[in-house]
mmCIF file of C-alpha atoms in Angstrom:
data_model
loop_
_atom_site.group_PDB
_atom_site.id
_atom_site.type_symbol
_atom_site.label_atom_id
_atom_site.label_comp_id
_atom_site.label_asym_id
_atom_site.label_seq_id
_atom_site.Cartn_x
_atom_site.Cartn_y
_atom_site.Cartn_z
ATOM 1 C CA MET A 1394 109.025 126.876 91.950
ATOM 2 C CA SER A 1395 108.610 123.159 92.675
ATOM 3 C CA LYS A 1396 110.975 120.730 91.059
ATOM 4 C CA THR A 1397 109.247 119.349 87.960
ATOM 5 C CA ILE A 1398 112.090 117.658 86.050
ATOM 6 C CA TYR A 1399 112.439 114.214 87.555
ATOM 7 C CA GLU A 1400 115.560 112.085 87.405
ATOM 8 C CA THR A 1401 116.581 108.549 88.177
ATOM 9 C CA ILE A 1402 118.221 108.331 91.591
ATOM 10 C CA PHE A 1403 120.723 105.511 91.808
ATOM 11 C CA PRO A 1404 121.676 103.291 94.776
ATOM 12 C CA GLY A 1405 124.253 104.931 97.004
ATOM 13 C CA GLU A 1406 122.290 108.183 97.208
ATOM 14 C CA THR A 1407 120.318 109.307 100.263
ATOM 15 C CA LEU A 1408 116.533 109.096 100.456
ATOM 16 C CA ALA A 1409 114.354 110.538 103.224
ATOM 17 C CA VAL A 1410 111.150 109.351 104.852
ATOM 18 C CA LEU A 1411 108.945 111.554 106.997
ATOM 19 C CA GLY A 1412 107.815 109.272 109.792
ATOM 20 C CA GLY A 1413 109.741 106.604 111.678
ATOM 21 C CA GLY A 1414 106.971 104.177 112.635
ATOM 22 C CA GLN A 1415 106.577 100.657 111.313
ATOM 23 C CA LEU A 1416 105.839 101.745 107.753
ATOM 24 C CA GLY A 1417 108.927 103.960 107.722
ATOM 25 C CA ARG A 1418 110.937 101.075 109.145
ATOM 26 C CA MET A 1419 109.837 98.614 106.461
ATOM 27 C CA PHE A 1420 110.393 101.207 103.742
ATOM 28 C CA THR A 1421 113.904 101.795 105.095
ATOM 29 C CA GLN A 1422 114.660 98.075 105.116
ATOM 30 C CA SER A 1423 113.674 97.841 101.446
ATOM 31 C CA ALA A 1424 115.638 100.951 100.490
ATOM 32 C CA GLN A 1425 118.750 99.697 102.280
ATOM 33 C CA ALA A 1426 118.435 96.321 100.555
ATOM 34 C CA MET A 1427 118.561 98.222 97.245
ATOM 35 C CA GLY A 1428 121.691 100.110 98.320
ATOM 36 C CA TYR A 1429 120.262 103.472 99.405
ATOM 37 C CA ARG A 1430 120.970 105.399 102.574
ATOM 38 C CA VAL A 1431 117.863 106.577 104.398
ATOM 39 C CA LEU A 1432 117.379 109.738 106.470
ATOM 40 C CA VAL A 1433 114.394 109.690 108.845
ATOM 41 C CA LEU A 1434 112.466 112.597 110.343
ATOM 42 C CA ASP A 1435 110.320 111.755 113.359
ATOM 43 C CA PRO A 1436 109.333 113.592 116.561
ATOM 44 C CA GLU A 1437 110.178 110.482 118.637
ATOM 45 C CA LYS A 1438 113.846 109.816 119.334
ATOM 46 C CA ASN A 1439 113.311 106.069 119.844
ATOM 47 C CA CYS A 1440 111.008 105.488 116.884
ATOM 48 C CA PRO A 1441 111.146 101.990 115.305
ATOM 49 C CA THR A 1442 113.113 103.185 112.278
ATOM 50 C CA ALA A 1443 115.865 104.661 114.472
ATOM 51 C CA GLN A 1444 116.933 101.093 115.270
ATOM 52 C CA ILE A 1445 118.011 100.389 111.700
ATOM 53 C CA THR A 1446 119.518 103.662 110.443
ATOM 54 C CA PRO A 1447 121.829 106.178 112.147
ATOM 55 C CA LEU A 1448 120.468 109.015 110.002
ATOM 56 C CA VAL A 1449 117.629 110.196 112.236
ATOM 57 C CA THR A 1450 116.524 113.780 112.760
ATOM 58 C CA THR A 1451 114.323 114.202 115.821
ATOM 59 C CA ALA A 1452 111.982 117.121 115.214
ATOM 60 C CA ASP A 1453 108.430 118.027 114.269
ATOM 61 C CA TYR A 1454 107.419 117.534 110.649
ATOM 62 C CA ASP A 1455 107.152 121.277 110.074
ATOM 63 C CA ASP A 1456 110.409 122.234 111.796
ATOM 64 C CA PRO A 1457 112.200 124.645 109.404
ATOM 65 C CA LEU A 1458 115.728 123.548 110.346
ATOM 66 C CA ALA A 1459 114.851 119.861 110.010
ATOM 67 C CA LEU A 1460 113.262 120.424 106.607
ATOM 68 C CA ALA A 1461 116.310 122.385 105.498
ATOM 69 C CA THR A 1462 118.562 119.515 106.585
ATOM 70 C CA ILE A 1463 116.519 116.972 104.656
ATOM 71 C CA GLY A 1464 116.340 119.227 101.624
ATOM 72 C CA SER A 1465 120.126 119.550 101.532
ATOM 73 C CA LYS A 1466 120.961 115.872 102.103
ATOM 74 C CA ALA A 1467 118.252 113.817 100.425
ATOM 75 C CA LYS A 1468 117.661 113.350 96.722
ATOM 76 C CA ALA A 1469 114.079 112.164 97.180
ATOM 77 C CA VAL A 1470 111.502 112.258 99.970
ATOM 78 C CA THR A 1471 108.467 110.141 100.819
ATOM 79 C CA THR A 1472 106.132 109.738 103.798
ATOM 80 C CA GLU A 1473 104.935 106.879 105.960
ATOM 81 C CA PHE A 1474 101.576 108.391 106.882
ATOM 82 C CA GLU A 1475 99.132 110.938 105.525
ATOM 83 C CA ASN A 1476 99.166 113.468 108.360
ATOM 84 C CA VAL A 1477 102.562 114.963 107.549
ATOM 85 C CA PRO A 1478 101.797 118.642 106.794
ATOM 86 C CA ALA A 1479 101.293 119.120 103.066
ATOM 87 C CA THR A 1480 103.127 122.429 103.392
ATOM 88 C CA SER A 1481 106.264 120.544 104.481
ATOM 89 C CA LEU A 1482 106.109 118.431 101.338
ATOM 90 C CA GLN A 1483 105.664 121.566 99.258
ATOM 91 C CA ILE A 1484 108.764 123.112 100.832
ATOM 92 C CA LEU A 1485 110.821 119.969 100.210
ATOM 93 C CA SER A 1486 109.676 119.761 96.590
ATOM 94 C CA LYS A 1487 111.778 122.856 95.835
ATOM 95 C CA THR A 1488 114.961 120.824 96.221
ATOM 96 C CA CYS A 1489 113.948 117.139 96.230
ATOM 97 C CA GLN A 1490 111.802 114.678 94.327
ATOM 98 C CA VAL A 1491 108.784 114.338 96.583
ATOM 99 C CA SER A 1492 106.281 111.513 96.337
ATOM 100 C CA PRO A 1493 103.446 111.563 96.981
ATOM 101 C CA MET A 1494 103.086 115.210 96.062
ATOM 102 C CA ALA A 1495 101.731 117.769 98.513
ATOM 103 C CA SER A 1496 98.552 118.289 96.499
ATOM 104 C CA ALA A 1497 97.675 114.577 96.645
ATOM 105 C CA VAL A 1498 98.392 114.290 100.355
ATOM 106 C CA ALA A 1499 96.286 117.389 101.084
ATOM 107 C CA VAL A 1500 93.225 115.706 99.581
ATOM 108 C CA SER A 1501 93.642 112.566 101.677
ATOM 109 C CA GLN A 1502 94.144 114.547 104.892
ATOM 110 C CA ASP A 1503 90.543 115.760 104.924
ATOM 111 C CA ARG A 1504 87.642 113.312 104.624
ATOM 112 C CA ILE A 1505 85.401 116.019 103.215
ATOM 113 C CA ALA A 1506 87.821 116.849 100.402
ATOM 114 C CA GLU A 1507 88.615 113.157 99.915
ATOM 115 C CA LYS A 1508 85.004 112.064 99.430
ATOM 116 C CA ALA A 1509 84.275 114.954 97.086
ATOM 117 C CA PHE A 1510 87.355 114.096 95.028
ATOM 118 C CA ILE A 1511 86.548 110.380 94.814
ATOM 119 C CA GLU A 1512 83.014 111.215 93.663
ATOM 120 C CA ALA A 1513 84.411 113.607 91.058
ATOM 121 C CA MET A 1514 86.474 110.705 89.673
ATOM 122 C CA GLY A 1515 83.240 108.801 89.015
ATOM 123 C CA VAL A 1516 83.764 106.355 91.892
ATOM 124 C CA PRO A 1517 80.724 105.777 94.155
ATOM 125 C CA VAL A 1518 80.906 106.594 97.874
ATOM 126 C CA ALA A 1519 78.394 106.079 100.678
ATOM 127 C CA PRO A 1520 75.782 108.837 101.180
ATOM 128 C CA TYR A 1521 77.389 111.475 103.389
ATOM 129 C CA ALA A 1522 77.193 115.050 104.598
ATOM 130 C CA ALA A 1523 79.955 117.474 105.547
ATOM 131 C CA ILE A 1524 79.407 118.766 109.086
ATOM 132 C CA HIS A 1525 80.936 122.021 110.340
ATOM 133 C CA ASP A 1526 78.503 123.003 113.098
ATOM 134 C CA GLU A 1527 75.483 121.702 115.008
ATOM 135 C CA GLY A 1528 73.051 123.493 112.732
ATOM 136 C CA GLU A 1529 74.541 121.793 109.697
ATOM 137 C CA LEU A 1530 74.298 118.412 111.446
ATOM 138 C CA LYS A 1531 70.613 118.906 112.272
ATOM 139 C CA GLU A 1532 69.809 120.069 108.748
ATOM 140 C CA ALA A 1533 71.710 117.173 107.157
ATOM 141 C CA ILE A 1534 69.721 114.585 109.124
ATOM 142 C CA LYS A 1535 66.440 116.428 108.513
ATOM 143 C CA THR A 1536 66.894 116.570 104.756
ATOM 144 C CA ASN A 1537 68.689 113.203 104.417
ATOM 145 C CA PRO A 1538 67.176 110.774 106.957
ATOM 146 C CA GLN A 1539 69.023 107.901 105.237
ATOM 147 C CA LEU A 1540 72.191 109.171 106.937
ATOM 148 C CA LEU A 1541 71.006 107.425 110.105
ATOM 149 C CA PRO A 1542 72.063 105.017 111.352
ATOM 150 C CA GLY A 1543 75.475 106.342 110.406
ATOM 151 C CA ILE A 1544 79.070 106.904 111.417
ATOM 152 C CA LEU A 1545 80.278 110.348 112.431
ATOM 153 C CA LYS A 1546 83.960 110.670 111.499
ATOM 154 C CA LEU A 1547 86.402 113.476 112.220
ATOM 155 C CA ALA A 1548 87.387 115.088 108.934
ATOM 156 C CA ARG A 1549 91.043 115.097 109.945
ATOM 157 C CA ASN A 1550 93.457 112.957 111.997
ATOM 158 C CA GLY A 1551 91.324 109.850 112.440
ATOM 159 C CA TYR A 1552 92.813 106.357 112.020
ATOM 160 C CA ASP A 1553 92.357 102.761 113.237
ATOM 161 C CA GLY A 1554 88.821 103.495 114.396
ATOM 162 C CA LYS A 1555 89.823 106.597 116.358
ATOM 163 C CA GLY A 1556 87.746 109.731 115.775
ATOM 164 C CA GLN A 1557 84.689 107.712 114.763
ATOM 165 C CA ALA A 1558 81.334 107.152 116.452
ATOM 166 C CA ARG A 1559 78.358 105.068 115.395
ATOM 167 C CA VAL A 1560 75.120 107.012 115.814
ATOM 168 C CA LYS A 1561 71.483 105.985 115.446
ATOM 169 C CA THR A 1562 69.642 109.165 116.381
ATOM 170 C CA LEU A 1563 70.043 112.923 116.076
ATOM 171 C CA GLU A 1564 70.696 113.092 119.812
ATOM 172 C CA GLU A 1565 73.521 110.554 119.571
ATOM 173 C CA ALA A 1566 74.983 112.418 116.593
ATOM 174 C CA LEU A 1567 74.942 115.735 118.470
ATOM 175 C CA GLU A 1568 76.563 114.136 121.522
ATOM 176 C CA ALA A 1569 79.299 112.553 119.385
ATOM 177 C CA PHE A 1570 79.907 115.865 117.626
ATOM 178 C CA LYS A 1571 80.395 117.537 121.019
ATOM 179 C CA ASN A 1572 82.776 114.758 122.057
ATOM 180 C CA PHE A 1573 84.793 115.615 118.944
ATOM 181 C CA ASP A 1574 85.030 119.225 120.209
ATOM 182 C CA LEU A 1575 82.767 120.416 117.364
ATOM 183 C CA GLU A 1576 85.591 119.832 114.879
ATOM 184 C CA PRO A 1577 84.581 119.385 111.203
ATOM 185 C CA CYS A 1578 83.219 115.900 110.544
ATOM 186 C CA VAL A 1579 81.632 113.684 107.941
ATOM 187 C CA LEU A 1580 78.354 111.917 108.711
ATOM 188 C CA GLU A 1581 78.284 108.788 106.587
ATOM 189 C CA ALA A 1582 75.346 106.409 106.180
ATOM 190 C CA MET A 1583 75.872 102.845 107.345
ATOM 191 C CA LEU A 1584 75.271 100.467 104.463
ATOM 192 C CA PRO A 1585 74.485 96.723 104.372
ATOM 193 C CA LEU A 1586 77.987 95.313 103.937
ATOM 194 C CA ALA A 1587 78.925 91.896 102.620
ATOM 195 C CA LYS A 1588 82.660 92.466 103.168
ATOM 196 C CA GLU A 1589 85.505 94.971 102.955
ATOM 197 C CA ILE A 1590 88.323 94.872 100.409
ATOM 198 C CA SER A 1591 91.286 97.003 99.418
ATOM 199 C CA MET A 1592 93.558 97.380 96.428
ATOM 200 C CA LEU A 1593 97.042 98.837 96.060
ATOM 201 C CA VAL A 1594 98.046 100.841 93.010
ATOM 202 C CA VAL A 1595 101.568 102.080 92.315
ATOM 203 C CA ARG A 1596 102.196 104.959 89.930
ATOM 204 C CA GLY A 1597 105.518 106.384 88.764
ATOM 205 C CA PHE A 1598 106.541 109.893 87.748
ATOM 206 C CA ASP A 1599 106.118 108.842 84.121
ATOM 207 C CA GLY A 1600 102.550 107.619 84.661
ATOM 208 C CA GLN A 1601 103.446 103.921 84.618
ATOM 209 C CA THR A 1602 101.062 101.994 86.879
ATOM 210 C CA VAL A 1603 100.721 98.536 88.393
ATOM 211 C CA THR A 1604 97.916 97.185 90.576
ATOM 212 C CA TYR A 1605 98.033 94.416 93.167
ATOM 213 C CA PRO A 1606 95.436 91.684 93.723
ATOM 214 C CA ILE A 1607 92.315 92.317 95.780
ATOM 215 C CA ALA A 1608 92.833 91.969 99.527
ATOM 216 C CA GLU A 1609 89.829 90.994 101.640
ATOM 217 C CA ASN A 1610 89.958 92.530 105.122
ATOM 218 C CA VAL A 1611 88.434 91.912 108.536
ATOM 219 C CA HIS A 1612 88.490 94.659 111.152
ATOM 220 C CA VAL A 1613 88.045 94.292 114.916
ATOM 221 C CA ASN A 1614 87.247 97.430 116.933
ATOM 222 C CA GLY A 1615 88.169 99.556 113.933
ATOM 223 C CA ILE A 1616 91.649 98.007 113.591
ATOM 224 C CA LEU A 1617 92.619 95.683 110.742
ATOM 225 C CA ALA A 1618 92.914 92.149 112.114
ATOM 226 C CA THR A 1619 93.241 89.879 109.076
ATOM 227 C CA THR A 1620 93.841 90.189 105.339
ATOM 228 C CA TYR A 1621 93.099 87.343 102.926
ATOM 229 C CA VAL A 1622 94.505 87.213 99.398
ATOM 230 C CA ASN A 1623 93.225 84.347 97.279
ATOM 231 C CA PRO A 1624 93.298 84.731 93.484
ATOM 232 C CA GLN A 1625 90.196 82.538 93.205
ATOM 233 C CA ASP A 1626 88.071 84.950 95.241
ATOM 234 C CA ASN A 1627 86.472 88.285 94.287
ATOM 235 C CA GLN A 1628 87.086 87.874 90.563
ATOM 236 C CA GLU A 1629 83.915 89.803 89.742
ATOM 237 C CA LEU A 1630 85.271 92.792 91.681
ATOM 238 C CA LEU A 1631 88.720 92.878 90.072
ATOM 239 C CA GLU A 1632 87.889 94.994 87.017
ATOM 240 C CA PRO A 1633 85.743 97.637 88.793
ATOM 241 C CA ALA A 1634 88.291 97.930 91.617
ATOM 242 C CA GLN A 1635 91.153 98.393 89.165
ATOM 243 C CA LYS A 1636 89.174 100.971 87.216
ATOM 244 C CA ALA A 1637 88.447 102.906 90.412
ATOM 245 C CA VAL A 1638 92.000 102.938 91.800
ATOM 246 C CA LEU A 1639 93.501 103.915 88.444
ATOM 247 C CA SER A 1640 90.999 106.750 88.065
ATOM 248 C CA ILE A 1641 91.816 108.054 91.551
ATOM 249 C CA ALA A 1642 95.604 107.760 91.085
ATOM 250 C CA GLU A 1643 95.546 109.489 87.711
ATOM 251 C CA GLY A 1644 93.173 112.198 88.934
ATOM 252 C CA LEU A 1645 95.556 112.990 91.791
ATOM 253 C CA ASN A 1646 98.599 112.827 89.475
ATOM 254 C CA TYR A 1647 99.753 110.471 92.190
ATOM 255 C CA VAL A 1648 103.302 109.111 92.498
ATOM 256 C CA GLY A 1649 104.032 106.257 94.875
ATOM 257 C CA VAL A 1650 101.991 103.558 96.590
ATOM 258 C CA LEU A 1651 98.296 104.297 97.107
ATOM 259 C CA CYS A 1652 95.736 102.091 98.838
ATOM 260 C CA VAL A 1653 91.991 102.437 98.289
ATOM 261 C CA GLU A 1654 89.630 100.690 100.702
ATOM 262 C CA PHE A 1655 86.187 99.622 99.492
ATOM 263 C CA PHE A 1656 82.909 98.385 100.935
ATOM 264 C CA VAL A 1657 81.253 95.545 99.051
ATOM 265 C CA LEU A 1658 77.505 95.815 99.605
ATOM 266 C CA GLU A 1659 75.145 92.883 99.936
ATOM 267 C CA ASP A 1660 73.830 93.616 96.439
ATOM 268 C CA GLY A 1661 77.375 93.395 95.025
ATOM 269 C CA ARG A 1662 78.001 97.111 94.528
ATOM 270 C CA LEU A 1663 81.494 98.481 95.163
ATOM 271 C CA ILE A 1664 81.672 101.646 97.286
ATOM 272 C CA ALA A 1665 84.920 103.508 97.978
ATOM 273 C CA ASN A 1666 85.487 104.072 101.689
ATOM 274 C CA GLU A 1667 88.801 105.935 101.935
ATOM 275 C CA MET A 1668 92.306 106.102 100.535
ATOM 276 C CA ALA A 1669 95.763 106.064 102.097
ATOM 277 C CA PRO A 1670 98.642 107.815 100.255
ATOM 278 C CA ARG A 1671 101.293 105.339 101.377
ATOM 279 C CA PRO A 1672 101.916 101.631 101.826
ATOM 280 C CA HIS A 1673 99.052 100.113 103.781
ATOM 281 C CA ASN A 1674 98.548 97.553 106.530
ATOM 282 C CA SER A 1675 96.446 95.429 104.164
ATOM 283 C CA GLY A 1676 99.397 95.323 101.757
ATOM 284 C CA HIS A 1677 101.864 93.728 104.158
ATOM 285 C CA TYR A 1678 101.200 90.336 102.567
ATOM 286 C CA THR A 1679 103.189 91.566 99.539
ATOM 287 C CA GLN A 1680 106.415 91.138 101.512
ATOM 288 C CA ASN A 1681 106.202 87.342 101.220
ATOM 289 C CA ALA A 1682 103.544 86.652 98.585
ATOM 290 C CA CYS A 1683 104.411 88.929 95.648
ATOM 291 C CA VAL A 1684 107.307 89.407 93.250
ATOM 292 C CA THR A 1685 107.758 92.994 94.519
ATOM 293 C CA SER A 1686 106.652 94.196 97.963
ATOM 294 C CA GLN A 1687 104.739 97.430 98.415
ATOM 295 C CA PHE A 1688 107.773 98.908 100.181
ATOM 296 C CA GLU A 1689 110.168 98.120 97.353
ATOM 297 C CA GLN A 1690 107.633 99.699 94.981
ATOM 298 C CA GLN A 1691 107.688 102.822 97.146
ATOM 299 C CA VAL A 1692 111.467 103.007 96.681
ATOM 300 C CA ARG A 1693 111.246 102.363 92.945
ATOM 301 C CA ALA A 1694 108.568 105.002 92.386
ATOM 302 C CA MET A 1695 110.300 107.796 94.327
ATOM 303 C CA THR A 1696 113.650 107.161 92.632
ATOM 304 C CA TYR A 1697 112.182 107.056 89.102
ATOM 305 C CA MET A 1698 113.212 103.427 88.725
ATOM 306 C CA PRO A 1699 111.031 101.017 86.712
ATOM 307 C CA LEU A 1700 108.170 99.634 88.795
ATOM 308 C CA GLY A 1701 108.327 95.974 89.760
ATOM 309 C CA SER A 1702 105.878 93.184 89.051
ATOM 310 C CA ALA A 1703 102.892 92.966 91.409
ATOM 311 C CA GLU A 1704 102.277 89.312 90.531
ATOM 312 C CA LEU A 1705 100.971 87.152 93.353
ATOM 313 C CA LEU A 1706 103.235 84.131 93.781
ATOM 314 C CA ALA A 1707 101.069 82.331 96.345
ATOM 315 C CA PRO A 1708 97.816 82.799 98.264
ATOM 316 C CA ALA A 1709 98.348 84.536 101.586
ATOM 317 C CA VAL A 1710 96.864 85.474 104.940
ATOM 318 C CA MET A 1711 98.199 88.409 106.982
ATOM 319 C CA LEU A 1712 97.518 88.591 110.719
ATOM 320 C CA ASN A 1713 98.081 91.766 112.700
ATOM 321 C CA ILE A 1714 99.777 91.360 116.076
ATOM 322 C CA LEU A 1715 98.644 93.887 118.665
ATOM 323 C CA GLY A 1716 100.015 94.573 122.119
ATOM 324 C CA ASP A 1717 97.186 92.397 123.442
ATOM 325 C CA THR A 1718 99.283 89.345 122.455
ATOM 326 C CA TRP A 1719 102.006 90.273 124.942
ATOM 327 C CA LEU A 1720 99.458 90.928 127.691
ATOM 328 C CA ALA A 1721 97.690 87.613 127.053
ATOM 329 C CA SER A 1722 100.998 85.695 126.913
ATOM 330 C CA ASP A 1723 102.512 87.060 130.136
ATOM 331 C CA HIS A 1724 104.814 89.162 127.911
ATOM 332 C CA HIS A 1725 106.361 86.061 126.285
ATOM 333 C CA PRO A 1726 104.597 85.279 122.984
ATOM 334 C CA LYS A 1727 105.354 81.821 121.611
ATOM 335 C CA TRP A 1728 107.290 82.860 118.515
ATOM 336 C CA GLN A 1729 109.036 79.505 118.228
ATOM 337 C CA GLU A 1730 105.690 77.703 117.920
ATOM 338 C CA ILE A 1731 104.384 79.810 115.052
ATOM 339 C CA LEU A 1732 107.732 79.762 113.217
ATOM 340 C CA ALA A 1733 107.673 75.967 113.316
ATOM 341 C CA LEU A 1734 104.570 76.054 111.105
ATOM 342 C CA PRO A 1735 105.012 75.944 107.294
ATOM 343 C CA GLY A 1736 104.772 79.150 105.300
ATOM 344 C CA VAL A 1737 104.932 81.479 108.330
ATOM 345 C CA SER A 1738 107.009 84.697 108.357
ATOM 346 C CA LEU A 1739 107.212 86.983 111.382
ATOM 347 C CA HIS A 1740 107.581 90.766 111.079
ATOM 348 C CA LEU A 1741 108.027 92.697 114.337
ATOM 349 C CA TYR A 1742 108.309 96.472 114.477
ATOM 350 C CA GLY A 1743 110.761 96.968 117.350
ATOM 351 C CA LYS A 1744 108.377 98.988 119.501
ATOM 352 C CA GLU A 1745 109.586 99.253 123.072
ATOM 353 C CA GLU A 1746 106.245 99.014 124.856
ATOM 354 C CA ALA A 1747 103.365 96.651 124.160
ATOM 355 C CA ARG A 1748 99.975 98.271 124.756
ATOM 356 C CA LYS A 1749 96.446 97.062 124.182
ATOM 357 C CA GLY A 1750 95.393 97.893 120.624
ATOM 358 C CA ARG A 1751 98.902 98.975 119.573
ATOM 359 C CA LYS A 1752 100.243 97.456 116.338
ATOM 360 C CA MET A 1753 103.415 95.573 117.251
ATOM 361 C CA GLY A 1754 103.946 93.408 114.184
ATOM 362 C CA HIS A 1755 102.318 91.035 111.739
ATOM 363 C CA VAL A 1756 102.548 87.474 110.491
ATOM 364 C CA ASN A 1757 102.356 86.461 106.841
ATOM 365 C CA ILE A 1758 101.337 82.928 105.945
ATOM 366 C CA VAL A 1759 101.776 81.797 102.321
ATOM 367 C CA GLY A 1760 101.312 78.534 100.453
ATOM 368 C CA GLN A 1761 99.975 77.104 97.209
ATOM 369 C CA ASP A 1762 96.731 75.785 98.762
ATOM 370 C CA PHE A 1763 94.631 78.604 100.244
ATOM 371 C CA SER A 1764 92.607 76.243 102.446
ATOM 372 C CA GLN A 1765 95.848 75.012 104.046
ATOM 373 C CA VAL A 1766 97.138 78.552 104.422
ATOM 374 C CA ARG A 1767 93.943 79.443 106.257
ATOM 375 C CA LEU A 1768 94.247 76.428 108.562
ATOM 376 C CA ILE A 1769 97.802 77.440 109.481
ATOM 377 C CA ALA A 1770 96.632 81.023 110.040
ATOM 378 C CA GLN A 1771 94.029 79.706 112.480
ATOM 379 C CA LYS A 1772 96.744 77.886 114.408
ATOM 380 C CA VAL A 1773 98.882 81.046 114.536
ATOM 381 C CA ALA A 1774 95.933 83.114 115.748
ATOM 382 C CA LYS A 1775 95.235 80.694 118.593
ATOM 383 C CA ILE A 1776 98.875 80.468 119.665
ATOM 384 C CA LEU A 1777 99.216 84.264 119.757
ATOM 385 C CA HIS A 1778 95.805 84.855 121.359
ATOM 386 C CA LEU A 1779 94.644 87.014 118.464
ATOM 387 C CA SER A 1780 91.146 88.482 118.655
ATOM 388 C CA HIS A 1781 90.117 87.191 115.231
ATOM 389 C CA ILE A 1782 90.416 83.557 114.189
ATOM 390 C CA PRO A 1783 90.572 83.387 110.355
#
């Protein structure tokens, strides 16, 4: 039987995170700052988190011996990404406090289940069809022609634009489906977008919740490039976004940090796109702009500590740094130039190899005047050869 009596876990105890990438690294930094030891499970020996903690188990996420080790040493377990097997979380829940729970992660691992769940919570989504075979794809387009032009998305294991194809005709949809090896997909109608936003919600074991401000996001080639957080913007969207994220979190009986991404249509309607059961790239601004970062909230939630304030202390812009910056700078980015600018904080992930399109770090720019923050962000983007100029 899963552990259902939750307890406060005090600093000095050992926590575990499944995944040693940049999100696991930033979680570990926050946990260590609060006095916890952190055990990491990752298939890669030289993962970014291995640089900052000696407690690393190198194994697959479903390795029985590795799970047994974590279950015996850690008081609480969390994840850094949604594709950790839900069955592993279920196994760990027998001996540890696990957040998010396996049932919540299972929903987010499958776009078909995710969209059906979000709809069931009364939150609008784009018109879509679940696709399991070519016949189903043909029938979906025949009966719902509004699905084209659309985006065909793999139901599982897609991220940062991977596993997605824009299609305008039945022929293009069939070809994309074949390129995805006929794996289950979602065909989603393309809608007239005004912008994209996201919102973080944090929920504790006791049901306590806090929500962060709206983040406005710009993507380039399917990868988040820039996040803007200005309390003067998107005020009309604040209440419906909060209502949606709280409904989803409560419906999942979610514990931890959850991000919900939304489309804002040209007519002002708010449409849920997808959710991420973890800290999110669009929430990195919280490290320098909020009372409590999303990573500290992750620690607080999993240890049954009181949640922190999500108050925004200053407007912010977050810029993603991809491996392209190293390639465009002859492998010597001008860090000293951006750090000489006011309000700039640099966060690098310790990845050994810079590759095109690979997330290597981010820059947060904060200040009391959003127009000035944006001007400084433009300077940073030019110095680092970023693809998007704010």
